[in-house]
CSV table of C-alpha atoms and ligand atoms in Angstrom, one decimal:
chain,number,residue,atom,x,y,z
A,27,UNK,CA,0.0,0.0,0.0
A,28,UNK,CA,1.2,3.5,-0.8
A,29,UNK,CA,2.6,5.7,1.9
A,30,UNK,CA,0.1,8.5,1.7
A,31,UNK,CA,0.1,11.8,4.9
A,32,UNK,CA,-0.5,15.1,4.2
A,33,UNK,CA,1.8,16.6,6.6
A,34,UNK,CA,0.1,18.9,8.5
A,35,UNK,CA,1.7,22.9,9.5
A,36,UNK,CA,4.2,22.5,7.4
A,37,UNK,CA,4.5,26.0,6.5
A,38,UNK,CA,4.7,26.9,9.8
A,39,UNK,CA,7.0,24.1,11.2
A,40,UNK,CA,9.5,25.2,8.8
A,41,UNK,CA,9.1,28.9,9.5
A,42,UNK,CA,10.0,28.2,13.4
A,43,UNK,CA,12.4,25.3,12.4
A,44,UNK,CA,14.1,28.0,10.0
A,45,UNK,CA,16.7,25.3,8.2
A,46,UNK,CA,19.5,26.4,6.2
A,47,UNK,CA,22.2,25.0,4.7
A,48,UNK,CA,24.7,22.7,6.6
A,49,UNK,CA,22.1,22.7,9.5
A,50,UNK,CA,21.8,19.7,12.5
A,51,UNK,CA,18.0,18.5,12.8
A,52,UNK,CA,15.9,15.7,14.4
A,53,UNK,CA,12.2,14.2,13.4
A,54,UNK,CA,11.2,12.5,16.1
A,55,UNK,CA,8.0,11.3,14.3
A,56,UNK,CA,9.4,10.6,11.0
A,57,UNK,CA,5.9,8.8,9.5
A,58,UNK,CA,5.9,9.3,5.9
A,59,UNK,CA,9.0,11.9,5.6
A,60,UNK,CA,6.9,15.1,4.5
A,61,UNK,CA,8.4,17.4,7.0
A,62,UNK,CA,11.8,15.8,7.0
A,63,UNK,CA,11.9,15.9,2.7
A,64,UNK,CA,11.3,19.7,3.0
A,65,UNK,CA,13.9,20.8,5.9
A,66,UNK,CA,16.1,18.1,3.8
A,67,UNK,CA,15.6,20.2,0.7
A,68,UNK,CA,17.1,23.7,3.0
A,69,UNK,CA,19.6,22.0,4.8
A,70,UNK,CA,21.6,20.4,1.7
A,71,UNK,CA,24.3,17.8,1.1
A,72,UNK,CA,26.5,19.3,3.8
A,73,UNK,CA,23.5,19.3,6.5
A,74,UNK,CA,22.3,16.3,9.4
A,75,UNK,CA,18.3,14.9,9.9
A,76,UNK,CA,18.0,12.7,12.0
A,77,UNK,CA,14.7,10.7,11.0
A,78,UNK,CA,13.5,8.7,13.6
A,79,UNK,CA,10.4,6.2,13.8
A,80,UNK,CA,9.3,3.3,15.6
A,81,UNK,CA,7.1,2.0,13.1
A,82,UNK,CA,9.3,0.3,10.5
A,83,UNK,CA,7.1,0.3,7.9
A,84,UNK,CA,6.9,3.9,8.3
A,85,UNK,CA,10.6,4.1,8.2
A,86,UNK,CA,10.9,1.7,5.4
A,87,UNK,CA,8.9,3.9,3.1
A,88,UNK,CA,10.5,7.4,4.3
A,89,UNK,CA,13.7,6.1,3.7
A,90,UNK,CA,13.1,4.7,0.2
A,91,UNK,CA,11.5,8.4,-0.3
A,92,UNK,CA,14.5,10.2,0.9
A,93,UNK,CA,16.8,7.9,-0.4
A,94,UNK,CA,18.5,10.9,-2.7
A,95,UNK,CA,19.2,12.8,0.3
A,96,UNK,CA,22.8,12.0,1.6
A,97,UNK,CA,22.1,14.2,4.7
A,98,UNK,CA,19.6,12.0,5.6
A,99,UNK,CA,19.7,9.2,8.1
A,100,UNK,CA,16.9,6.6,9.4
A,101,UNK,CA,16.6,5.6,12.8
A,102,UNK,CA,14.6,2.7,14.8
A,103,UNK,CA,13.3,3.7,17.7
A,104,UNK,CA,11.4,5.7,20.2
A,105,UNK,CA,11.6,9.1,20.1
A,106,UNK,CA,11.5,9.2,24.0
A,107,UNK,CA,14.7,7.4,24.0
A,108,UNK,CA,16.7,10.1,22.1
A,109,UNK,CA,19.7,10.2,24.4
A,110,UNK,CA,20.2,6.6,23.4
A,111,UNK,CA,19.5,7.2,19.3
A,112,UNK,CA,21.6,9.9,18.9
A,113,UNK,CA,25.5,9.9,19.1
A,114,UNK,CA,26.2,11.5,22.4
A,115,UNK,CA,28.0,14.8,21.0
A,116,UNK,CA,25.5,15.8,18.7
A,117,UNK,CA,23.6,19.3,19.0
A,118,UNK,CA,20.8,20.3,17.1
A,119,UNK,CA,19.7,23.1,15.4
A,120,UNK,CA,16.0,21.9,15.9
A,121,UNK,CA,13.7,19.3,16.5
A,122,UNK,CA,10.0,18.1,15.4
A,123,UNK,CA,7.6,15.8,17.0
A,124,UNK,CA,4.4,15.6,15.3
A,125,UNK,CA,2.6,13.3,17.8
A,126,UNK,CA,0.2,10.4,16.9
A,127,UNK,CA,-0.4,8.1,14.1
A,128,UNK,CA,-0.2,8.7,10.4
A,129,UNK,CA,-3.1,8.5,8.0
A,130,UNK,CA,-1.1,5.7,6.6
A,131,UNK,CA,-1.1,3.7,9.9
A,132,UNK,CA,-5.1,4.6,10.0
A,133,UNK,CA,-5.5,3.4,6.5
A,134,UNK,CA,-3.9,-0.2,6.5
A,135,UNK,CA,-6.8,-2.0,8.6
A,136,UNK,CA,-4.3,-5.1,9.1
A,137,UNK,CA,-2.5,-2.7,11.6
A,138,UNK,CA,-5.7,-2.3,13.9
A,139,UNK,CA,-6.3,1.1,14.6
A,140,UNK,CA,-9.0,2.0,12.6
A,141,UNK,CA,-13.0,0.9,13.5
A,142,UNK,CA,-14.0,1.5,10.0
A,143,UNK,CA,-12.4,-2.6,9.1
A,144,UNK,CA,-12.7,-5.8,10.5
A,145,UNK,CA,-9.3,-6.6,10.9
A,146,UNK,CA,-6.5,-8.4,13.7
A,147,UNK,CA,-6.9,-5.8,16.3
A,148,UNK,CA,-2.8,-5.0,16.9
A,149,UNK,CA,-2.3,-1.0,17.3
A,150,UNK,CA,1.3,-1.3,17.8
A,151,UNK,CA,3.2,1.1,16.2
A,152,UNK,CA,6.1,-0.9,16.7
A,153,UNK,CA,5.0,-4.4,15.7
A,154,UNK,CA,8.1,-5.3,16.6
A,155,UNK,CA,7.8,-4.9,20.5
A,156,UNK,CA,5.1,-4.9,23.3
A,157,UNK,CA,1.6,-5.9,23.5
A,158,UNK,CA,-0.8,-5.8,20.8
A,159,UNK,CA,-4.1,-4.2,21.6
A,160,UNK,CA,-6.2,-7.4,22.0
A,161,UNK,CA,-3.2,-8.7,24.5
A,162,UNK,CA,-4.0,-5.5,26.0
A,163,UNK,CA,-7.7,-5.9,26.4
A,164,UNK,CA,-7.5,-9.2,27.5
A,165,UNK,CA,-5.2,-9.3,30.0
A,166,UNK,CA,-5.2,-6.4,32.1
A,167,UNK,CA,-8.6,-5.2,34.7
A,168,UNK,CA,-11.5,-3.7,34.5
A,169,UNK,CA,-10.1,-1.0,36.3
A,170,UNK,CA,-7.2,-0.1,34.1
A,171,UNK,CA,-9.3,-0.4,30.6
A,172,UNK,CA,-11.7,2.0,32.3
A,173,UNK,CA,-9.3,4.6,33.5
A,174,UNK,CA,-7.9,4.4,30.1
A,175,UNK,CA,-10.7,5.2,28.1
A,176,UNK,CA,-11.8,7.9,30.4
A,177,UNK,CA,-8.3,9.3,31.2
A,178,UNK,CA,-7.1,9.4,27.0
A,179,UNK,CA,-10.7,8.9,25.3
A,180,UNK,CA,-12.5,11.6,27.5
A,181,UNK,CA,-15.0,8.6,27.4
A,182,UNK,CA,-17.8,9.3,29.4
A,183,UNK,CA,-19.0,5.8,28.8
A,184,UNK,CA,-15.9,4.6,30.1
A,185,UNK,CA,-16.9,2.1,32.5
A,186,UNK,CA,-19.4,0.5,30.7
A,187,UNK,CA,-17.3,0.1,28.0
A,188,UNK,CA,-14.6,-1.9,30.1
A,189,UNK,CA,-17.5,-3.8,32.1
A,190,UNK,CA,-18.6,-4.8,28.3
A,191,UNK,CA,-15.1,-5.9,27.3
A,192,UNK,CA,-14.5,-7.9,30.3
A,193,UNK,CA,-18.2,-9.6,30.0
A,194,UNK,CA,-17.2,-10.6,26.3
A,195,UNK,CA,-13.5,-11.8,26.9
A,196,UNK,CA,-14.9,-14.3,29.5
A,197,UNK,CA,-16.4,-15.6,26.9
A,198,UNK,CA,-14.6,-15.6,23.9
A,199,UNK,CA,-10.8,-13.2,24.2
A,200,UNK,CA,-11.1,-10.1,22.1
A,201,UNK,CA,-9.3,-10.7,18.3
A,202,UNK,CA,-10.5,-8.2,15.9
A,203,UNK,CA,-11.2,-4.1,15.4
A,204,UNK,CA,-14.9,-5.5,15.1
A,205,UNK,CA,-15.0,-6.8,18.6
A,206,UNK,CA,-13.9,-4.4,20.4
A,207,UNK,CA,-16.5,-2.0,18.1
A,208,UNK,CA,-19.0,-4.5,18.6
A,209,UNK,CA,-18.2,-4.0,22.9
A,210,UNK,CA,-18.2,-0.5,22.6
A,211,UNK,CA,-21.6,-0.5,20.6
A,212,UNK,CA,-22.9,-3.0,23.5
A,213,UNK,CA,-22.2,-0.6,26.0
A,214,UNK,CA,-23.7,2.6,25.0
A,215,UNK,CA,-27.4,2.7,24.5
A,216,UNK,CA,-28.8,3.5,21.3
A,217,UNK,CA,-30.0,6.6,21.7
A,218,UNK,CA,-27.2,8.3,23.1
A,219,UNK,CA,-25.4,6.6,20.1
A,220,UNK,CA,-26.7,8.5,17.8
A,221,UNK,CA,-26.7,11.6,19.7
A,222,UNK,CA,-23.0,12.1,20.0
A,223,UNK,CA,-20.8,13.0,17.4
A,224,UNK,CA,-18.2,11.4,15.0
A,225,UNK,CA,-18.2,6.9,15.5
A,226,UNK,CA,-19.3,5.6,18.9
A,227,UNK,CA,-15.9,3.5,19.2
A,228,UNK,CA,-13.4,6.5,18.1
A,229,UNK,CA,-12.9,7.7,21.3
A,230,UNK,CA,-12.2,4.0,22.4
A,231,UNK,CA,-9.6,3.3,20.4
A,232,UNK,CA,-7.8,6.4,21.0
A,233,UNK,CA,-7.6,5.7,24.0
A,234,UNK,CA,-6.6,2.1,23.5
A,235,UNK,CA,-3.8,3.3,21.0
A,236,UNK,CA,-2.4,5.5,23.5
A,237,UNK,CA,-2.3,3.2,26.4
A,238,UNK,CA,-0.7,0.0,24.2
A,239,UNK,CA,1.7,2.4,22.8
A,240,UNK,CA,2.5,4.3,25.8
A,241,UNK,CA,2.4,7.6,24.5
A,242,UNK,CA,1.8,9.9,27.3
A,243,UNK,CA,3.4,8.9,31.0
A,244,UNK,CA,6.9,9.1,29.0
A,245,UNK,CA,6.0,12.7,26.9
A,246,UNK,CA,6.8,14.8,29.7
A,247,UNK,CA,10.7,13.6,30.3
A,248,UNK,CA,11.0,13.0,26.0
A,249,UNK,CA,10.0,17.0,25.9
A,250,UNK,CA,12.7,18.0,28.6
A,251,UNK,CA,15.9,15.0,26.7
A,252,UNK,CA,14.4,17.0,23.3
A,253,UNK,CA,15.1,20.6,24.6
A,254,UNK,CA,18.3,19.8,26.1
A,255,UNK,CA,19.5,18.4,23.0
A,256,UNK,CA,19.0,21.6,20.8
A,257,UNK,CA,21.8,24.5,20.7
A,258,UNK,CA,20.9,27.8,22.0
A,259,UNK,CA,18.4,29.6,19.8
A,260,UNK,CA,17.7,26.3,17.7
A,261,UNK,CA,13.6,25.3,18.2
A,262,UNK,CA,11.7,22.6,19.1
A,263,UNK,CA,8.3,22.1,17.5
A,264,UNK,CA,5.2,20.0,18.6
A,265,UNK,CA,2.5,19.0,16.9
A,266,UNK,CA,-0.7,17.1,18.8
A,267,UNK,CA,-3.8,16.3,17.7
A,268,UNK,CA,-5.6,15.9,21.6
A,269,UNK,CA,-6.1,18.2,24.6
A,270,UNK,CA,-4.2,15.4,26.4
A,271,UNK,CA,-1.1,15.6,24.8
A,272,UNK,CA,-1.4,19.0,24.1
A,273,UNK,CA,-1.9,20.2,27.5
A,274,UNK,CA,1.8,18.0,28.5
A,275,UNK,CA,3.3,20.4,26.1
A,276,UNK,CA,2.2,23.7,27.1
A,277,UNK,CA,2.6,22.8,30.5
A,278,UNK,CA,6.3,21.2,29.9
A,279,UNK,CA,7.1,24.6,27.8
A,280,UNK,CA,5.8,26.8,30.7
A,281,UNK,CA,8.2,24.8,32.9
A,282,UNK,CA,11.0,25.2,30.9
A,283,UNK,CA,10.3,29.0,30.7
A,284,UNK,CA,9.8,29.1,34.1
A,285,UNK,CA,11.0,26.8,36.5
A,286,UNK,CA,11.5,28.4,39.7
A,287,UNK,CA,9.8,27.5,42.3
A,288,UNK,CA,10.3,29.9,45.0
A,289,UNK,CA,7.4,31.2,46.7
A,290,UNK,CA,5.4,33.8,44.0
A,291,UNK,CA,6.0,36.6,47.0
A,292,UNK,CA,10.1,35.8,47.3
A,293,UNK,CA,11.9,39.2,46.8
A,294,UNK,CA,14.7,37.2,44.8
A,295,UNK,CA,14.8,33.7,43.6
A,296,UNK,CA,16.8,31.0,45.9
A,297,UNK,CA,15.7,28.0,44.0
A,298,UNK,CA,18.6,28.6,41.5
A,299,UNK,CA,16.3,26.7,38.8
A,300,UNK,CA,17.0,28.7,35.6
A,301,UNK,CA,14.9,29.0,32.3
A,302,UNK,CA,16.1,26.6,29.5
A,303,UNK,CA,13.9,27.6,26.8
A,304,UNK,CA,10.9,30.3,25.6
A,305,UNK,CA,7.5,29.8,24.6
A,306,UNK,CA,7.3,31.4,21.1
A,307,UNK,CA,4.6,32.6,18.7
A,308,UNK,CA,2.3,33.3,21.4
A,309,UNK,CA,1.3,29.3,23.0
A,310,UNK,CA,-1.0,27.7,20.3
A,311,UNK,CA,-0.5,28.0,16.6
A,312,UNK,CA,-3.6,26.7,14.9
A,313,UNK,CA,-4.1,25.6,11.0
A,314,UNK,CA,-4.8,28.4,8.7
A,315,UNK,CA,-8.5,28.7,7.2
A,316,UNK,CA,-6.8,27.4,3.4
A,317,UNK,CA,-5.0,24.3,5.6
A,318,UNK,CA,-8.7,23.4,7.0
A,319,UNK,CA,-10.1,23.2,3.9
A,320,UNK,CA,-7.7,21.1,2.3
A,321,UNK,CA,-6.2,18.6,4.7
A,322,UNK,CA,-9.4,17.4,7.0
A,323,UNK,CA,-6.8,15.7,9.5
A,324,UNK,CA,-5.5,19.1,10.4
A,325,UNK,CA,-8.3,20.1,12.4
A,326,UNK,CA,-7.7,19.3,15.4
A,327,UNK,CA,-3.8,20.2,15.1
A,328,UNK,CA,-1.9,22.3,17.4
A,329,UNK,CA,1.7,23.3,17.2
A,330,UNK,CA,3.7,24.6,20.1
A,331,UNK,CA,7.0,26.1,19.7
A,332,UNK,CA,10.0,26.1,22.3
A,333,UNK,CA,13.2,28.5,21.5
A,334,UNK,CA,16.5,27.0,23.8
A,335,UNK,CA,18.1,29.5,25.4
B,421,SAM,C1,1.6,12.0,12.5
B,421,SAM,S1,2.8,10.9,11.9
B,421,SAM,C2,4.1,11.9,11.3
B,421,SAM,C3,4.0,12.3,9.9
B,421,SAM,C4,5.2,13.1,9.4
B,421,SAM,N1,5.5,14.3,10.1
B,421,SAM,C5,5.0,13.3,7.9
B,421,SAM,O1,5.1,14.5,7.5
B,421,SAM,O2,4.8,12.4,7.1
B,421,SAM,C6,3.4,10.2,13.3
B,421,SAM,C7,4.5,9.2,13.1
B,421,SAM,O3,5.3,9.1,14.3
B,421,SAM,C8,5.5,7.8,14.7
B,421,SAM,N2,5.6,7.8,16.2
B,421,SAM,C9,4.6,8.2,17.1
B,421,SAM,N3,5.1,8.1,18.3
B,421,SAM,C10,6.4,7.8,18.2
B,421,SAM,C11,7.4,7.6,19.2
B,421,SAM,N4,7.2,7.7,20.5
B,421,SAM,N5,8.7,7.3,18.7
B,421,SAM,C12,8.9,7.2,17.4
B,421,SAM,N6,8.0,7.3,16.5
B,421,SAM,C13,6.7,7.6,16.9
B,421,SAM,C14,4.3,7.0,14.2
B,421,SAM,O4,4.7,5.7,14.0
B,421,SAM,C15,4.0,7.8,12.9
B,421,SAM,O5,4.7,7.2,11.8
């Protein structure tokens, strides 16, 4: 299947990203190599990018994309562990994570995350490692599913949902997208159904994608490795597509900006915790009105940007 993403802010990654010639970056997220091909384009033979993924696939088809590139170089892996992808001594110039899955992930129903196929219901992003999502769903409690869905679906149905799930896995385990939509339409009554908007299971397995890939506990500490990693007036950028991941990067930003912790009232600071980076372009940069109308997945899209000091 072909490797299709729009990427989304790109005008606006690369106006905060600013690459030039010779220039050291890192794409945390590289999916299908749309940012990475432009700031490859800026930064020329004599430049670094870093493209990182964990979904090989992903990295299989950037790579074959940016194959004419010489400063380009594909990497394995988890963007949270980028002290251990990158060579120790390396500074960058700037850094992109655009968080989440890519269309193409969504697309291919034999990876799972999408409700719109039956298909083996997997959600990895790294088939490679970890549990897939039925593993997932059958294994750990009530409890957990529930505070999952609620805590990274906003699922107000949350408990029903995960008293469903564990009902039906007595039964029979969980092994396709369509059981788990078929739990999730169990569990909601009708006529709420149709009352809320978008698919009764998306919110479901959003939240189930985050928990089997373990994309938020880790963000916090990733955000803080990322920043440390970039030169002094060299920018990170983040993309999210959710208030929960969203809200981790504003907050992580402010932090950075201000990390003193000294009583708001203290004459001078005594903490002796320094800033290490500022919030630019004003907190939330949203999608243009042309972006909108062209590239559907951009609307729930916000980019933060970070400037190291
Ligand atoms: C939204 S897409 C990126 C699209 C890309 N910017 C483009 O223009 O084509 C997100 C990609 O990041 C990858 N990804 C998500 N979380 C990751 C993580 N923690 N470490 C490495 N890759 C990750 C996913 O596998 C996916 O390919």
């Amino acid at each position: 299947m072909e490797f299709k993403h729009e990427p989304v802010l790109l005008k606006e990654v690369l106006e905060w990203l600013a690459p030039a010639e010779g220039g050291v970056f890192a794409d945390g997220t590289l999916g299908g190599g749309g940012h990475s091909e432009r700031i490859l384009e800026k930064i020329g033979d004599t430049g670094t990018l870093y493209g990182i993924d964990r979904d090989e696939d992903a990295l299989r088809a950037a790579t074959s994309r940016l194959q004419g590139f010489p400063a380009f170089h594909a990497i394995h892996g988890n963007f949270h562990d980028i002290d251990e992808l990158l060579p120790e001594n390396v500074r960058l110039d700037g850094g992109l994570l655009d968080l989440g899955v890519s269309s193409y992930q969504l697309d291919t129903p034999e990876r799972g995350f999408s409700y719109h196929e039956d298909a083996p219901l997997d959600m990895r992003m790294d088939r490679s490692a970890g549990m897939t999502a039925a593993e997932w769903l059958n294994s750990v409690s009530e409890k957990e599913i529930m505070s999952a869905l609620y805590d990274y679906g906003d699922e107000k149905w949350s408990a029903r949902i995960a008293k469903m799930i564990v009902e039906r896995r007595a039964g029979q385990p969980l092994a396709t997208t369509g059981d788990l939509v078929a739990c999730v339409d169990a569990a909601i009554p009708k006529a709420v159904r149709r009352k809320d908007d978008g698919h009764p299971a998306r919110r479901t397995f959003q939240a189930v994608r985050i928990a089997v890939n373990d994309e938020i506990a880790p963000l916090e500490q990733a955000l803080n490795d990322w920043i440390s990693r970039i030169r002094p007036g060299g920018r990170l950028c983040v993309i999210t597509f959710h208030s929960i991941e969203d809200r981790i990067v504003k907050h992580a930003f402010r932090q950075m900006q201000n990390p003193c912790t000294c009583p708001p009232k203290a004459p001078i600071c005594t903490c002796g915790k320094k800033p290490v980076a500022k919030v630019m372009g004003g907190g939330a940069i949203r999608p243009t009105k042309e972006e909108l109308a062209f590239n559907p997945r951009s609307h729930s899209a916000t980019l933060r940007v970070a400037e190291r000091l």
